[in-house]
Short mmCIF file of C-alpha atoms in Angstrom, two decimals:
data_model
loop_
_atom_site.label_atom_id
_atom_site.label_comp_id
_atom_site.label_asym_id
_atom_site.label_seq_id
_atom_site.Cartn_x
_atom_site.Cartn_y
_atom_site.Cartn_z
CA LEU A 202 -20.20 -11.79 -7.10
CA ARG A 203 -20.71 -13.08 -3.39
CA ALA A 204 -17.41 -11.49 -2.03
CA GLU A 205 -18.63 -8.50 -3.61
CA ASN A 206 -21.46 -8.45 -1.71
CA GLU A 207 -19.81 -9.38 1.45
CA ARG A 208 -16.77 -6.47 0.45
CA ILE A 209 -19.94 -3.82 0.06
CA GLY A 210 -21.57 -5.31 3.35
CA SER A 211 -18.56 -4.64 5.42
CA ARG A 212 -18.52 -1.45 4.17
CA VAL A 213 -22.40 -0.53 4.83
CA ILE A 214 -22.58 -1.87 7.87
CA PRO A 215 -20.12 0.30 9.52
CA ALA A 216 -21.65 3.27 8.08
CA ALA A 217 -24.90 2.41 9.54
CA ALA A 218 -23.14 2.07 12.69
CA ARG A 219 -22.11 5.47 12.35
CA ASN A 220 -25.13 7.05 11.18
CA GLY A 221 -26.64 5.49 14.38
CA GLY A 222 -23.92 7.35 16.66
CA ILE A 223 -24.60 10.34 14.52
CA ALA A 224 -28.20 9.78 15.36
CA SER A 225 -27.46 9.46 19.55
CA GLU A 226 -25.30 12.16 19.64
CA THR A 227 -27.72 14.58 18.04
CA ALA A 228 -30.52 13.10 20.05
CA ALA A 229 -28.28 13.51 23.35
CA GLY A 230 -27.10 16.85 22.15
CA GLY A 231 -30.80 18.09 21.95
CA GLN A 232 -31.27 17.20 25.39
CA ARG A 233 -28.06 18.73 26.64
CA ARG A 234 -29.34 22.35 24.84
CA ALA A 235 -33.00 21.43 26.12
CA VAL A 236 -31.43 21.37 29.80
CA ALA A 237 -28.88 24.26 29.20
CA SER A 238 -32.20 26.18 28.09
CA ALA A 239 -34.16 25.34 31.11
CA GLU A 240 -31.59 26.03 33.43
CA ASP A 241 -30.81 29.07 31.58
CA ARG A 242 -34.81 30.31 32.11
CA ALA A 243 -34.33 29.17 35.51
CA GLU A 244 -31.22 31.21 36.28
CA ARG A 245 -32.64 34.40 34.46
CA ARG A 246 -36.19 33.83 36.68
CA GLU A 247 -34.15 33.82 39.52
CA ARG A 248 -32.18 37.11 38.53
CA HIS A 249 -35.56 38.73 37.92
CA GLU A 250 -37.18 37.91 41.04
CA ALA A 251 -34.04 39.49 43.33
CA ALA A 252 -34.36 42.40 40.70
CA LEU A 253 -37.73 42.96 41.88
CA ALA A 254 -37.46 41.79 45.70
CA SER A 255 -34.21 44.81 46.03
CA PHE A 256 -36.92 47.10 44.53
CA MET A 257 -39.33 46.06 47.34
CA ARG A 258 -36.95 46.83 49.94
CA SER A 259 -35.32 49.88 48.54
CA GLY A 260 -37.84 51.47 46.26
CA ASN A 261 -34.74 52.24 43.60
CA PRO A 262 -36.16 51.58 40.14
CA GLU A 263 -32.73 51.33 38.87
CA ASP A 264 -32.56 47.74 40.81
CA LEU A 265 -35.12 46.64 38.21
CA VAL A 266 -32.92 46.87 35.14
CA VAL A 267 -31.92 43.12 34.98
CA GLU A 268 -30.77 43.43 31.27
CA ARG A 269 -29.89 46.52 30.30
CA ALA A 270 -30.52 45.81 26.76
CA SER A 271 -34.15 44.83 27.20
CA HIS A 272 -35.57 47.10 29.89
CA SER A 273 -35.31 50.72 30.70
CA VAL A 274 -36.46 52.41 33.86
CA ASP A 275 -39.67 54.75 33.10
CA ASN A 276 -38.99 58.16 34.18
CA ASP A 277 -42.57 59.01 35.33
CA PRO A 278 -42.54 57.59 39.04
CA SER A 279 -46.42 58.82 39.38
CA GLY A 280 -46.92 56.03 36.95
CA GLY A 281 -44.88 53.57 38.19
CA TYR A 282 -42.33 51.56 36.74
CA LEU A 283 -42.53 48.43 34.53
CA ALA A 284 -41.63 45.02 36.44
CA PRO A 285 -38.65 42.85 35.07
CA MET A 286 -39.73 40.69 32.07
CA ASP A 287 -39.98 36.85 33.63
CA VAL A 288 -42.12 38.70 36.44
CA ASN A 289 -44.60 40.05 34.14
CA PHE A 290 -44.38 36.26 32.28
CA THR A 291 -44.65 34.68 35.67
CA ILE A 292 -47.68 36.72 36.47
CA MET A 293 -49.42 36.03 33.42
CA GLN A 294 -49.12 32.25 33.56
CA MET A 295 -50.16 32.66 37.00
CA GLN A 296 -53.40 34.27 35.63
CA ARG A 297 -53.85 31.82 33.21
CA ASP A 298 -54.02 29.20 35.97
CA VAL A 299 -56.49 31.09 38.26
CA SER A 300 -58.96 32.52 35.34
CA PRO A 301 -60.52 29.93 33.24
CA MET A 302 -61.03 32.81 30.24
CA ARG A 303 -57.75 33.65 29.95
CA ARG A 304 -56.95 30.01 29.09
CA LEU A 305 -60.01 29.48 26.72
CA ALA A 306 -60.11 32.73 24.86
CA ARG A 307 -58.11 34.76 22.16
CA VAL A 308 -55.43 36.71 24.02
CA VAL A 309 -54.34 39.57 21.53
CA PRO A 310 -50.99 42.12 22.66
CA THR A 311 -51.76 45.83 21.42
CA SER A 312 -49.82 48.47 22.00
CA ALA A 313 -53.02 51.08 21.10
CA ASP A 314 -55.36 52.20 23.70
CA ALA A 315 -58.42 50.46 21.48
CA TYR A 316 -57.79 47.19 19.84
CA ALA A 317 -59.57 47.75 16.16
CA HIS A 318 -60.90 44.11 15.05
CA PRO A 319 -62.81 43.72 11.55
CA VAL A 320 -65.56 41.30 11.77
CA SER A 321 -67.99 39.98 8.90
CA LYS A 322 -71.63 40.36 9.74
CA GLY A 323 -72.75 37.77 6.95
CA GLY A 324 -70.91 35.25 4.36
CA THR A 325 -69.99 36.07 1.04
CA GLU A 326 -72.04 34.58 -1.84
CA ALA A 327 -70.26 32.01 -4.47
CA GLY A 328 -71.37 30.63 -7.51
CA TRP A 329 -70.48 27.53 -10.07
CA VAL A 330 -69.17 28.59 -13.89
CA ALA A 331 -68.21 26.64 -16.63
CA GLU A 332 -64.90 27.60 -17.87
CA LYS A 333 -66.31 30.55 -20.58
CA ASP A 334 -69.19 31.61 -18.70
CA ASP A 335 -69.75 35.19 -17.43
CA ARG A 336 -69.05 35.68 -13.63
CA PRO A 337 -71.25 38.08 -12.19
CA GLU A 338 -70.07 40.15 -9.11
CA THR A 339 -71.17 38.23 -6.37
CA GLU A 340 -72.48 39.52 -2.67
CA GLY A 341 -69.79 41.03 -0.67
CA PRO A 342 -69.73 40.14 3.21
CA GLU A 343 -71.26 43.25 5.67
CA LEU A 344 -68.08 44.41 7.74
CA GLY A 345 -68.01 45.75 10.72
CA LEU A 346 -65.17 46.97 13.21
CA LEU A 347 -65.49 45.42 16.81
CA THR A 348 -63.40 48.07 18.90
CA ILE A 349 -62.04 46.51 21.97
CA PRO A 350 -61.00 49.47 24.78
CA SER A 351 -58.17 49.12 27.25
CA ASN A 352 -59.21 49.22 30.54
CA GLU A 353 -56.95 50.20 33.71
CA LEU A 354 -57.15 47.36 36.03
CA TYR A 355 -55.17 47.73 39.77
CA ALA A 356 -54.08 45.73 42.93
CA GLN A 357 -52.59 47.40 46.29
CA PRO A 358 -51.08 44.46 48.26
CA ALA A 359 -49.63 45.56 51.38
CA ALA A 360 -46.35 44.05 53.17
CA THR A 361 -45.19 45.17 56.76
CA GLN A 362 -41.56 47.07 56.72
CA LYS A 363 -40.54 43.78 58.95
CA LEU A 364 -41.44 40.84 55.96
CA ILE A 365 -39.79 42.98 53.73
CA ASP A 366 -36.81 43.63 55.72
CA ASP A 367 -36.50 39.95 56.63
CA ALA A 368 -33.82 38.45 54.13
CA ARG A 369 -35.26 34.94 54.49
CA SER A 370 -38.76 35.81 52.98
CA ASN A 371 -38.96 35.28 49.09
CA VAL A 372 -41.02 38.59 49.02
CA ALA A 373 -40.55 38.94 45.17
CA VAL A 374 -42.91 35.15 45.22
CA TRP A 375 -45.27 36.60 47.46
CA LEU A 376 -45.95 39.57 45.60
CA GLU A 377 -46.17 38.06 42.23
CA SER A 378 -48.75 35.99 43.68
CA GLU A 379 -50.96 38.62 45.11
CA ILE A 380 -51.11 40.78 41.94
CA ALA A 381 -51.55 37.26 39.83
CA THR A 382 -54.54 36.22 42.31
CA THR A 383 -56.59 39.73 42.19
CA PHE A 384 -55.94 40.29 38.41
CA ALA A 385 -57.18 37.15 38.03
CA GLU A 386 -60.12 37.20 39.75
CA LYS A 387 -61.50 41.05 38.62
CA GLU A 388 -60.38 39.85 35.32
CA GLY A 389 -62.33 36.51 34.99
CA ALA A 390 -65.59 38.11 36.90
CA ALA A 391 -65.59 41.06 33.79
CA TYR A 392 -65.67 38.48 31.14
CA ILE A 393 -68.65 36.75 32.21
CA SER A 394 -70.55 39.59 33.42
CA GLY A 395 -68.91 42.92 32.80
CA ASP A 396 -70.80 45.85 31.49
CA GLY A 397 -68.19 47.12 28.95
CA ASN A 398 -67.97 50.46 31.34
CA GLY A 399 -64.54 50.76 32.48
CA LYS A 400 -64.08 46.47 32.05
CA PRO A 401 -64.24 44.27 29.56
CA MET A 402 -67.56 43.40 28.15
CA GLY A 403 -68.58 39.70 29.47
CA ILE A 404 -69.84 36.88 27.20
CA LEU A 405 -73.42 37.53 29.60
CA SER A 406 -73.79 41.00 28.84
CA ILE A 407 -74.64 41.25 25.09
CA PRO A 408 -78.10 40.22 24.09
CA ILE A 409 -78.79 36.26 24.32
CA VAL A 410 -81.69 35.17 22.14
CA ALA A 411 -83.59 31.75 20.59
CA GLU A 412 -83.22 33.25 16.94
CA ARG A 413 -80.67 30.35 15.06
CA ASP A 414 -77.65 31.61 13.34
CA SER A 415 -79.40 31.70 10.01
CA ALA A 416 -81.74 34.92 11.36
CA ARG A 417 -80.38 35.91 14.31
CA ALA A 418 -78.47 40.02 13.86
CA TRP A 419 -74.76 39.88 14.24
CA GLY A 420 -73.61 40.09 17.65
CA LYS A 421 -76.21 38.46 19.50
CA PHE A 422 -75.55 34.88 21.15
CA GLU A 423 -78.12 32.23 21.02
CA TYR A 424 -79.37 30.12 23.78
CA ILE A 425 -81.20 26.66 23.82
CA PRO A 426 -83.92 26.57 26.50
CA THR A 427 -83.98 23.63 28.92
CA GLY A 428 -88.19 23.54 28.61
CA SER A 429 -88.57 24.27 32.30
CA SER A 430 -88.07 27.41 34.03
CA GLY A 431 -85.17 27.21 36.82
CA ALA A 432 -84.52 23.41 35.90
CA PHE A 433 -83.51 20.34 33.67
CA PRO A 434 -86.67 18.92 32.04
CA THR A 435 -87.28 15.02 32.84
CA ALA A 436 -85.36 13.68 29.92
CA LYS A 437 -82.25 15.64 31.57
CA VAL A 438 -79.47 14.79 28.69
CA GLU A 439 -81.54 16.33 25.59
CA PRO A 440 -80.85 19.78 26.16
CA LEU A 441 -77.39 19.00 26.90
CA VAL A 442 -77.01 17.08 23.53
CA ASP A 443 -79.15 19.39 21.67
CA LEU A 444 -76.70 22.56 22.49
CA VAL A 445 -73.87 20.00 21.32
CA PHE A 446 -75.31 19.92 17.97
CA ARG A 447 -77.05 23.48 17.74
CA LEU A 448 -73.43 24.50 17.49
CA LYS A 449 -71.87 24.50 13.96
CA ALA A 450 -69.48 21.45 13.27
CA GLY A 451 -66.55 23.71 12.28
CA TYR A 452 -66.68 25.35 15.63
CA ARG A 453 -67.42 21.98 17.61
CA ARG A 454 -63.40 20.66 16.69
CA ASN A 455 -62.27 22.89 19.59
CA ALA A 456 -65.49 23.26 21.80
CA ARG A 457 -65.33 23.20 25.58
CA TRP A 458 -68.17 23.56 28.12
CA LEU A 459 -68.29 26.71 30.65
CA MET A 460 -70.24 26.36 33.97
CA ASN A 461 -69.28 26.41 37.68
CA SER A 462 -69.14 23.85 40.27
CA THR A 463 -72.70 23.95 41.43
CA THR A 464 -74.14 22.96 37.96
CA ALA A 465 -71.28 20.70 37.46
CA ALA A 466 -72.38 18.85 40.54
CA THR A 467 -75.71 18.46 39.14
CA ILE A 468 -74.89 17.75 35.40
CA ALA A 469 -72.40 15.02 36.63
CA LYS A 470 -74.82 12.58 38.13
CA PHE A 471 -76.99 12.60 34.76
CA LYS A 472 -77.11 9.07 32.93
CA ASP A 473 -78.37 8.11 29.45
CA GLU A 474 -80.34 5.65 28.30
CA ASN A 475 -77.98 2.75 28.92
CA ASP A 476 -77.30 3.85 32.63
CA ASN A 477 -73.91 5.09 31.69
CA LEU A 478 -72.98 8.38 32.97
CA ILE A 479 -72.65 11.36 30.40
CA TRP A 480 -69.82 12.80 32.78
CA ARG A 481 -66.31 11.17 32.42
CA GLN A 482 -64.36 12.33 35.77
CA SER A 483 -60.92 12.94 35.20
CA PHE A 484 -58.08 11.64 37.78
CA ASP A 485 -55.23 13.91 36.29
CA ALA A 486 -55.41 17.82 37.36
CA ALA A 487 -53.77 18.48 33.79
CA THR A 488 -56.48 16.79 31.76
CA PRO A 489 -60.23 18.23 32.26
CA SER A 490 -63.18 15.92 32.88
CA THR A 491 -65.47 15.67 29.62
CA LEU A 492 -69.00 15.92 29.45
CA LEU A 493 -70.37 14.07 26.07
CA GLY A 494 -66.92 13.92 25.05
CA TYR A 495 -66.14 17.49 25.45
CA PRO A 496 -63.88 19.19 28.00
CA VAL A 497 -65.40 21.02 30.78
CA GLU A 498 -63.75 24.15 32.33
CA PHE A 499 -64.96 25.24 35.54
CA ASP A 500 -65.56 29.00 35.85
CA GLU A 501 -67.69 30.18 39.19
CA ASN A 502 -68.59 33.12 37.92
CA MET A 503 -70.97 31.52 35.72
CA PRO A 504 -74.49 31.88 37.37
CA ASP A 505 -76.00 29.01 39.27
CA ILE A 506 -79.17 27.04 37.67
CA GLY A 507 -82.06 29.34 37.90
CA ALA A 508 -85.09 30.88 36.50
CA ASP A 509 -83.78 32.41 33.34
CA ALA A 510 -80.37 31.80 33.75
CA HIS A 511 -77.72 31.06 31.31
CA ALA A 512 -75.77 28.59 33.26
CA VAL A 513 -74.01 26.32 30.80
CA ALA A 514 -71.96 27.71 27.67
CA PHE A 515 -70.53 25.58 25.24
CA GLY A 516 -68.65 26.67 22.55
CA ASP A 517 -65.12 27.90 20.96
CA PHE A 518 -64.12 30.49 22.97
CA GLN A 519 -60.74 30.96 20.87
CA ARG A 520 -63.29 32.21 18.43
CA GLY A 521 -66.33 33.55 20.37
CA TYR A 522 -63.95 35.89 22.88
CA ILE A 523 -61.01 38.32 22.50
CA ILE A 524 -58.90 39.53 25.13
CA THR A 525 -56.50 42.58 24.68
CA ASP A 526 -53.36 43.02 26.70
CA ARG A 527 -52.43 46.55 26.47
CA MET A 528 -49.31 46.94 28.45
CA ASP A 529 -47.47 44.87 31.20
CA VAL A 530 -47.48 45.20 34.79
CA ARG A 531 -46.75 48.60 36.36
CA LEU A 532 -45.27 49.13 40.03
CA LEU A 533 -45.46 52.14 42.49
CA ARG A 534 -44.07 51.36 45.44
CA ASP A 535 -45.82 53.24 48.65
CA PRO A 536 -44.03 53.45 51.93
CA TYR A 537 -45.61 56.65 53.32
CA THR A 538 -49.58 56.20 53.09
CA LYS A 539 -49.84 53.51 55.74
CA LYS A 540 -47.17 53.20 58.88
CA GLY A 541 -45.20 50.28 59.33
CA PHE A 542 -46.24 48.81 55.85
CA VAL A 543 -45.21 49.50 52.04
CA LEU A 544 -48.11 49.68 49.74
CA PHE A 545 -47.16 48.40 46.15
CA TYR A 546 -49.72 49.74 44.08
CA ALA A 547 -49.79 47.63 40.64
CA THR A 548 -51.85 48.39 37.20
CA LYS A 549 -52.38 46.87 33.92
CA ARG A 550 -54.35 47.42 31.20
CA VAL A 551 -56.83 45.03 29.52
CA GLY A 552 -59.48 45.11 27.39
CA GLY A 553 -62.35 42.00 26.30
CA SER A 554 -65.12 41.39 24.68
CA PRO A 555 -67.34 38.72 22.33
CA ASP A 556 -66.13 38.30 18.86
CA ASP A 557 -68.04 35.91 16.59
CA THR A 558 -71.44 35.45 18.43
CA GLN A 559 -72.09 31.98 16.43
CA ALA A 560 -69.04 30.24 18.28
CA ILE A 561 -70.66 30.08 21.74
CA LYS A 562 -74.27 28.97 22.71
CA PHE A 563 -75.95 28.79 26.09
CA LEU A 564 -78.23 26.51 27.69
CA LYS A 565 -81.18 28.82 29.24
CA PHE A 566 -83.36 27.53 32.16
CA SER A 567 -86.62 28.55 30.91
CA ALA A 568 -89.77 27.09 29.22
CA SER A 569 -89.09 28.73 26.01
#
């Protein structure tokens, strides 16, 4: 028996070694594929940026065609030409870096002029029954339709002819950055305070009332008063704690704070009853600071602390706000309007609207 065990063992051990070798080869293969994929992406990005730079210099729309199978030139020059795919992707990524709401909200691509989103204005009733009991019809939810129109946003950066002609200048990267920053700043302001008239509807532009979820009409956000007009009360931490727990537990799992830097500077100094700061500062740019255990996002479009200001928001913005992207960026080159300069007229269509109004709560700096 011992001899048999040794004989079997001599077969098993090499097999295990072979399996380990296979696993190592598989891991190495995965790493090689990941490196190759990253190299492919970098190479594709270089081609697309080179195509954009060539178009900027020549004005020939054919220069924008990088992959014929996946890209065609628009035949209507008055509407502009679609930017190469990777250029569009880069602009969108830059917008996410600049605009907090682009990072927080649900972003939906759409091919329609308006995005129609069904919403439930009330819960569906349910009941318990035994196996042979009758099952009477329950109350159904009241359904509504949230329609988000697409609004045109434009930017028109200008470059000198000398800059464009300089082969050493990376004009494509410059144009990407100019468009992305301008779009992100305009969009970001609209997502907070836009009135919905030719622009997105902002989170501060629909009614914000004191009624709780169970009593509040659909389409209205809720606020918690600080108890002091234009300021925090003596017990500074209490309104913040109240705001956290006024949000239902299901929304708190993905909740974030939203405020501007001035408001954050005030709150970051608050301490609990044990003299501990309730703010946990992050020293890693990729990791947000936390307040009462929840991540904080900074949006300078949020109002400062003041009388009746809704200066602090808390909630699940993925469920509380929708952004719609109608189409990619289009470019129109104009070397005639301003002598010595070339204007690049960039447009895109975007929409935005509050969605689930139970998902976000606000702190209002008021007595009641």
